[in-house]
Amino acid sequence: MRREPAADLGQASNPTDAEALLRDYGCRATRSRVAVLEALLSHDGPIGAAELTELAQAREPSIHEATVYRTIGVLSELGLVNHVHAGHGPSLVRLATNNDLVAVCQDCGKIADVPAAAVAPLIDAVKEDSGFVLEPGHFALEAVCATCLKLR
Amino acid sequence: MRREPAADLGQASNPTDAEALLRDYGCRATRSRVAVLEALLSHDGPIGAAELTELAQAREPSIHEATVYRTIGVLSELGLVNHVHAGHGPSLVRLATNNDLVAVCQDCGKIADVPAAAVAPLIDAVKEDSGFVLEPGHFALEAVCATCLKLR
DNA sequence: ACAGTTTTGCGACCAGCTCGCAAGTAGCGA
DNA sequence: TCGCTACTTGCGAGCTGGTCGCAAAACTGT
């Protein structure tokens, strides 16, 4: 399913790039998909499906929630996007431009990026120990941010 | 809310211990709670709420799903139990006797224990980096087990 | 512009979990 | 041992996040 990207995912943020990107990855560039991808490209960091739907609807009002979920699915199969499970809340979506982890504050929902390098030792330890290979892009680290920690 | 435990949580697995444990922690030892805690004590490792409900119902048939969830809530407030969020599936419950992490295979659901020590460097790195304090008992590490890896 | 296929919008549906309320029960004091 | 009171429970309804099937619409290659 995955093809080689011809465009630079990291830079693409103007309207036409989303369309080109979809085509480069060999999938149909429909209005809905372009709207979702544009929304994603124009947003910084991980985003919930609900918020992403709102952003996409700002560009293409008729777009349906189910379509957004399906689009996330195809983008994810293409390797353009990761979906990150964040505790009991809704899961997050983000561009697959890096393989950093995400830490989520349990109290306020604030998000921090955790460099992939910090997780490497854990990945090795787990593989050694149990043979399990971690998928670090797919889960969030539940945490408490400094601000919320003081309020506890 | 949390009190000092008078009994040894690690060993308690006969019927009367669950009741004593509840009282030691200063909460009412109702039939339902005793059944849930017994089920938990007699089970090895993390368990889903649905399965826990079945086990509890084997001891106390009239027990209701909602009660199990509420009981998990109180045991968790008492510090007897952790609830672990595992990807998109149902969350898991386990005795708070250790602070190891749980790794879950995304393909078959198999569970592996990850010693707390393996996560310590990551905890430090995240705290240093972003000020976030991880809550390692509350999230599962999504992974693929050795067997499923071969089948991919 | 057309045909063939993919994708969409829509509403119904599902799982996991929570809530409000009336009835039931545990635990305390007498 | 008996009552009283407050805490718990069972029950069903309800909520959230996410998925599905289907007919209609849209996209792409020719």
Coordinates of C-alpha atoms (C1' of nucleotides) in Angstrom, one line a residue:
Chain A
M1 CA 0.0 0.0 0.0
R2 CA 2.7 2.5 0.9
R3 CA 4.5 4.3 -1.9
E4 CA 7.5 6.5 -2.0
P5 CA 6.7 10.1 -1.2
A6 CA 7.7 12.5 -4.0
A7 CA 7.0 15.7 -2.0
D8 CA 8.5 16.9 1.2
L9 CA 5.9 16.2 3.9
G10 CA 7.5 18.5 6.4
Q11 CA 7.0 21.7 4.3
A12 CA 3.7 21.2 2.6
S13 CA 1.2 23.6 4.0
N14 CA -0.4 25.5 1.1
P15 CA -3.6 24.3 -0.4
T16 CA -2.3 22.7 -3.5
D17 CA 0.4 20.6 -1.7
A18 CA -2.1 18.4 0.0
E19 CA -3.6 17.4 -3.3
A20 CA -0.2 16.7 -4.8
L21 CA 0.8 14.7 -1.8
L22 CA -2.2 12.5 -2.0
R23 CA -1.6 11.8 -5.7
D24 CA 2.1 11.2 -5.0
Y25 CA 1.0 8.5 -2.6
G26 CA -1.2 7.0 -5.2
C27 CA -4.6 7.7 -3.9
R28 CA -7.5 9.7 -5.1
A29 CA -7.4 13.4 -4.3
T30 CA -11.0 14.0 -3.4
R31 CA -12.3 17.2 -1.9
S32 CA -12.8 15.6 1.5
R33 CA -9.4 14.0 1.7
V34 CA -7.7 17.2 0.6
A35 CA -9.6 19.1 3.3
V36 CA -8.6 16.7 6.0
L37 CA -5.0 16.6 4.9
E38 CA -4.8 20.4 4.6
A39 CA -6.3 20.8 8.0
L40 CA -3.7 18.4 9.4
L41 CA -0.8 20.1 7.6
S42 CA -1.9 23.5 8.8
H43 CA -2.2 22.3 12.4
D44 CA 0.8 22.0 14.7
G45 CA 1.2 18.8 16.6
P46 CA -1.2 16.0 17.5
I47 CA -4.9 16.7 17.1
G48 CA -8.1 14.9 18.2
A49 CA -10.5 13.6 15.5
A50 CA -13.3 15.9 16.6
E51 CA -11.1 19.0 16.3
L52 CA -9.7 17.8 13.0
T53 CA -13.3 17.3 11.8
E54 CA -14.0 20.9 12.7
L55 CA -10.9 22.2 10.9
A56 CA -11.7 20.1 7.8
Q57 CA -15.3 21.3 7.8
A58 CA -14.1 24.9 7.8
R59 CA -12.6 24.1 4.4
E60 CA -15.3 21.7 3.1
P61 CA -18.5 22.1 5.2
S62 CA -20.3 19.0 4.0
I63 CA -17.6 16.7 5.2
H64 CA -18.9 14.0 7.6
E65 CA -17.4 12.7 10.8
A66 CA -17.3 9.2 9.4
T67 CA -15.4 10.4 6.4
V68 CA -12.8 12.0 8.6
Y69 CA -12.3 8.7 10.4
R70 CA -12.0 6.9 7.1
T71 CA -9.6 9.4 5.8
I72 CA -7.4 9.1 8.9
G73 CA -7.5 5.4 8.2
V74 CA -6.2 5.7 4.6
L75 CA -3.6 8.3 5.5
S76 CA -2.4 6.1 8.2
E77 CA -2.1 3.1 5.8
L78 CA -0.2 5.3 3.5
G79 CA 2.2 6.1 6.3
L80 CA 1.4 9.8 6.2
V81 CA -0.2 9.8 9.6
N82 CA 0.0 8.1 13.0
H83 CA -2.9 7.7 15.3
V84 CA -1.9 7.8 18.9
H85 CA -3.9 6.3 21.7
A86 CA -4.0 8.7 24.6
G87 CA -5.4 7.2 27.8
H88 CA -9.1 7.1 28.2
G89 CA -9.7 10.1 26.0
P90 CA -10.1 10.3 22.3
S91 CA -7.1 9.3 20.2
L92 CA -4.9 11.8 18.5
V93 CA -3.7 12.1 14.9
R94 CA -0.5 13.6 13.7
L95 CA 1.7 13.7 10.7
A96 CA 4.2 10.9 10.6
T97 CA 7.1 13.3 10.0
N98 CA 8.9 12.2 13.1
N99 CA 8.7 9.2 15.4
D100 CA 8.8 11.1 18.6
L101 CA 6.5 10.0 21.4
V102 CA 3.7 12.1 22.9
A103 CA 3.2 12.7 26.6
V104 CA -0.2 13.9 27.6
C105 CA -1.1 15.6 30.9
Q106 CA -3.9 13.7 32.6
D107 CA -5.2 16.8 34.3
C108 CA -5.2 19.5 31.6
G109 CA -4.6 17.6 28.4
K110 CA -1.4 19.5 27.5
I111 CA 0.9 17.7 25.1
A112 CA 4.7 17.4 25.2
D113 CA 6.9 15.9 22.6
V114 CA 9.3 13.2 23.8
P115 CA 12.3 12.7 21.5
A116 CA 12.5 9.2 20.0
A117 CA 16.0 8.9 21.3
A118 CA 14.8 8.9 24.9
V119 CA 12.7 5.8 24.3
A120 CA 15.4 3.8 22.5
P121 CA 16.8 2.2 25.6
L122 CA 13.3 1.1 26.7
I123 CA 12.7 -0.4 23.3
D124 CA 15.9 -2.4 23.5
A125 CA 15.2 -3.5 27.1
V126 CA 11.7 -4.7 26.3
K127 CA 12.8 -6.6 23.2
E128 CA 15.6 -8.2 25.1
D129 CA 13.4 -9.0 28.0
S130 CA 10.2 -10.3 26.5
G131 CA 10.7 -10.3 22.7
F132 CA 8.0 -7.7 22.3
V133 CA 8.7 -5.0 19.8
L134 CA 7.3 -1.6 20.9
E135 CA 5.4 0.6 18.5
P136 CA 6.4 3.9 20.0
G137 CA 4.4 6.0 17.6
H138 CA 1.1 4.5 18.6
F139 CA 0.7 5.2 22.3
A140 CA 0.9 8.2 24.4
L141 CA 2.8 8.5 27.7
E142 CA 0.3 9.5 30.4
A143 CA 1.8 12.1 32.7
V144 CA 1.2 15.2 34.7
C145 CA 2.6 18.5 33.5
A146 CA 4.6 20.7 35.8
T147 CA 1.8 23.2 36.3
C148 CA -0.8 20.6 37.2
L149 CA 1.6 18.9 39.5
K150 CA 1.7 22.0 41.7
L151 CA -2.1 22.1 41.9
R152 CA -2.4 18.5 43.3
Chain B
M1 CA -8.5 8.7 51.2
R2 CA -5.6 6.2 51.2
R3 CA -4.8 4.4 54.5
E4 CA -1.9 2.2 55.6
P5 CA -2.5 -1.4 54.6
A6 CA -2.4 -3.8 57.6
A7 CA -2.4 -7.0 55.5
D8 CA 0.1 -8.1 52.9
L9 CA -1.6 -7.5 49.6
G10 CA 0.8 -9.8 47.8
Q11 CA -0.2 -12.9 49.6
A12 CA -3.9 -12.5 50.2
S13 CA -5.9 -14.9 48.1
N14 CA -8.2 -16.8 50.4
P15 CA -11.8 -15.7 50.8
T16 CA -11.6 -14.0 54.2
D17 CA -8.5 -11.9 53.3
A18 CA -10.3 -9.8 50.8
E19 CA -12.9 -8.8 53.4
A20 CA -10.2 -8.0 55.9
L21 CA -8.2 -6.0 53.4
L22 CA -11.2 -3.8 52.6
R23 CA -11.8 -3.1 56.2
D24 CA -8.2 -2.4 56.8
Y25 CA -8.4 0.2 54.1
G26 CA -11.4 1.7 55.9
C27 CA -14.2 0.9 53.5
R28 CA -17.3 -1.1 53.7
A29 CA -16.9 -4.8 53.0
T30 CA -20.0 -5.5 51.0
R31 CA -20.6 -8.8 49.2
S32 CA -20.0 -7.2 45.9
R33 CA -16.7 -5.6 46.8
V34 CA -15.5 -8.7 48.4
A35 CA -16.4 -10.7 45.3
V36 CA -14.6 -8.3 43.0
L37 CA -11.5 -8.1 45.2
E38 CA -11.3 -11.9 45.6
A39 CA -11.6 -12.3 41.9
L40 CA -8.8 -9.9 41.4
L41 CA -6.6 -11.5 44.1
S42 CA -7.1 -14.9 42.6
H43 CA -6.3 -13.8 39.1
D44 CA -2.8 -13.4 37.8
G45 CA -1.8 -10.3 36.0
P46 CA -3.9 -7.5 34.4
I47 CA -7.5 -8.3 33.6
G48 CA -10.2 -6.5 31.6
A49 CA -13.3 -5.2 33.3
A50 CA -15.5 -7.6 31.4
E51 CA -13.6 -10.7 32.4
L52 CA -13.3 -9.4 36.0
T53 CA -17.1 -9.0 36.0
E54 CA -17.5 -12.6 35.0
L55 CA -15.1 -13.8 37.7
A56 CA -16.9 -11.7 40.3
Q57 CA -20.2 -13.0 39.2
A58 CA -19.0 -16.6 39.6
R59 CA -18.8 -15.8 43.3
E60 CA -21.7 -13.4 43.6
P61 CA -24.1 -13.9 40.7
S62 CA -26.2 -10.8 41.2
I63 CA -23.3 -8.4 40.8
H64 CA -23.8 -5.8 38.1
E65 CA -21.3 -4.5 35.6
A66 CA -21.8 -1.0 36.9
T67 CA -20.9 -2.1 40.4
V68 CA -17.7 -3.7 39.2
Y69 CA -16.7 -0.4 37.5
R70 CA -17.6 1.5 40.7
T71 CA -15.7 -1.0 42.8
I72 CA -12.6 -0.6 40.5
G73 CA -13.0 3.1 41.2
V74 CA -12.9 2.8 44.9
L75 CA -10.1 0.2 45.0
S76 CA -8.2 2.5 42.8
E77 CA -8.7 5.5 45.1
L78 CA -7.6 3.3 48.0
G79 CA -4.4 2.6 46.1
L80 CA -5.1 -1.2 46.0
V81 CA -5.5 -1.3 42.2
N82 CA -4.3 0.4 39.0
H83 CA -6.3 0.8 35.9
V84 CA -4.2 0.6 32.8
H85 CA -5.2 2.1 29.4
A86 CA -4.4 -0.3 26.7
G87 CA -4.6 1.2 23.2
H88 CA -8.1 1.2 21.6
G89 CA -9.3 -1.8 23.5
P90 CA -10.9 -2.0 27.0
S91 CA -8.7 -0.9 29.8
L92 CA -7.1 -3.4 32.2
V93 CA -7.1 -3.6 36.0
R94 CA -4.4 -5.0 38.2
L95 CA -3.3 -5.1 41.8
A96 CA -1.0 -2.2 42.7
T97 CA 1.5 -4.5 44.2
N98 CA 4.2 -3.5 41.7
N99 CA 4.8 -0.5 39.5
D100 CA 5.9 -2.5 36.4
L101 CA 4.6 -1.5 33.0
V102 CA 2.5 -3.6 30.8
A103 CA 3.2 -4.2 27.1
V104 CA 0.3 -5.4 25.0
C105 CA 0.6 -7.1 21.7
Q106 CA -1.6 -5.2 19.1
D107 CA -2.3 -8.4 17.1
C108 CA -3.1 -11.0 19.7
G109 CA -3.5 -9.1 22.9
K110 CA -0.8 -11.0 24.8
I111 CA 0.6 -9.2 27.8
A112 CA 4.2 -8.9 28.9
D113 CA 5.5 -7.3 32.1
V114 CA 8.1 -4.6 31.7
P115 CA 10.2 -4.1 34.9
A116 CA 9.8 -0.6 36.3
A117 CA 13.6 -0.3 36.2
A118 CA 13.6 -0.3 32.4
V119 CA 11.4 2.8 32.3
A120 CA 13.3 4.8 34.9
P121 CA 15.7 6.4 32.4
L122 CA 12.7 7.5 30.2
I123 CA 11.0 9.0 33.2
D124 CA 14.1 11.0 34.0
A125 CA 14.5 12.1 30.4
V126 CA 11.0 13.3 30.1
K127 CA 11.0 15.1 33.4
E128 CA 14.3 16.8 32.4
D129 CA 13.1 17.6 29.0
S130 CA 9.6 18.9 29.4
G131 CA 8.8 18.9 33.1
F132 CA 6.2 16.2 32.7
V133 CA 6.1 13.5 35.3
L134 CA 5.1 10.2 33.8
E135 CA 2.5 7.9 35.4
P136 CA 4.0 4.6 34.3
G137 CA 1.3 2.5 36.0
H138 CA -1.5 4.0 33.9
F139 CA -0.6 3.3 30.3
A140 CA 0.3 0.2 28.4
L141 CA 3.1 0.0 25.9
E142 CA 1.7 -1.0 22.5
A143 CA 3.8 -3.6 20.9
V144 CA 3.9 -6.7 18.8
C145 CA 4.9 -10.0 20.3
A146 CA 7.6 -12.2 18.8
T147 CA 5.1 -14.7 17.5
C148 CA 2.9 -12.2 15.8
L149 CA 5.9 -10.4 14.4
K150 CA 6.7 -13.5 12.3
L151 CA 3.2 -13.6 10.9
R152 CA 3.3 -10.1 9.5
Chain C
dA1 C1' -17.8 13.1 -22.1
dC2 C1' -18.2 8.3 -20.5
dA3 C1' -17.6 4.1 -17.9
dG4 C1' -15.8 1.9 -14.1
dT5 C1' -14.4 2.1 -9.6
dT6 C1' -13.7 4.4 -5.4
dT7 C1' -15.4 7.4 -2.0
dT8 C1' -18.9 10.0 0.5
dG9 C1' -22.9 11.3 3.4
dC10 C1' -26.0 9.5 6.1
dG11 C1' -28.1 7.2 9.8
dA12 C1' -28.0 3.2 12.4
dC13 C1' -25.2 0.8 15.3
dC14 C1' -21.6 -0.9 18.6
dA15 C1' -18.5 -1.2 22.8
dG16 C1' -17.0 0.6 26.9
dC17 C1' -18.2 3.1 30.4
dT18 C1' -21.0 6.4 33.5
dC19 C1' -25.1 8.2 35.8
dG20 C1' -29.6 8.9 38.5
dC21 C1' -32.6 6.8 41.3
dA22 C1' -35.1 3.8 44.3
dA23 C1' -34.4 -0.3 47.0
dG24 C1' -31.1 -2.8 49.9
dT25 C1' -27.4 -3.5 53.2
dA26 C1' -23.4 -2.6 56.3
dG27 C1' -22.0 -0.8 60.5
dC28 C1' -22.6 2.0 64.5
dG29 C1' -24.8 2.9 68.9
dA30 C1' -28.2 1.8 72.3
Chain D
dT1 C1' -30.2 -7.8 69.3
dC2 C1' -32.6 -4.0 67.1
dG3 C1' -32.9 0.4 64.6
dC4 C1' -31.1 4.2 62.4
dT5 C1' -28.4 6.3 59.1
dA6 C1' -25.5 6.7 55.4
dC7 C1' -23.3 4.3 52.0
dT8 C1' -24.0 0.8 48.1
dT9 C1' -26.2 -1.7 44.7
dG10 C1' -29.0 -3.1 40.7
dC11 C1' -31.1 -1.4 37.1
dG12 C1' -31.9 0.9 33.0
dA13 C1' -31.1 4.9 30.4
dG14 C1' -27.6 7.6 28.4
dC15 C1' -23.0 9.3 26.8
dT16 C1' -18.8 9.2 23.9
dG17 C1' -15.8 7.7 20.5
dG18 C1' -15.8 5.1 16.7
dT19 C1' -17.5 1.8 12.8
dC20 C1' -20.7 -0.1 9.2
dG21 C1' -23.8 -0.8 5.1
dC22 C1' -25.8 1.3 1.5
dA23 C1' -27.3 4.2 -2.2
dA24 C1' -25.8 8.4 -4.3
dA25 C1' -22.0 11.2 -5.8
dA26 C1' -17.3 12.1 -7.4
dC27 C1' -12.9 10.9 -9.3
dT28 C1' -9.7 9.1 -12.9
dG29 C1' -8.2 7.1 -17.3
dT30 C1' -9.5 7.0 -21.9

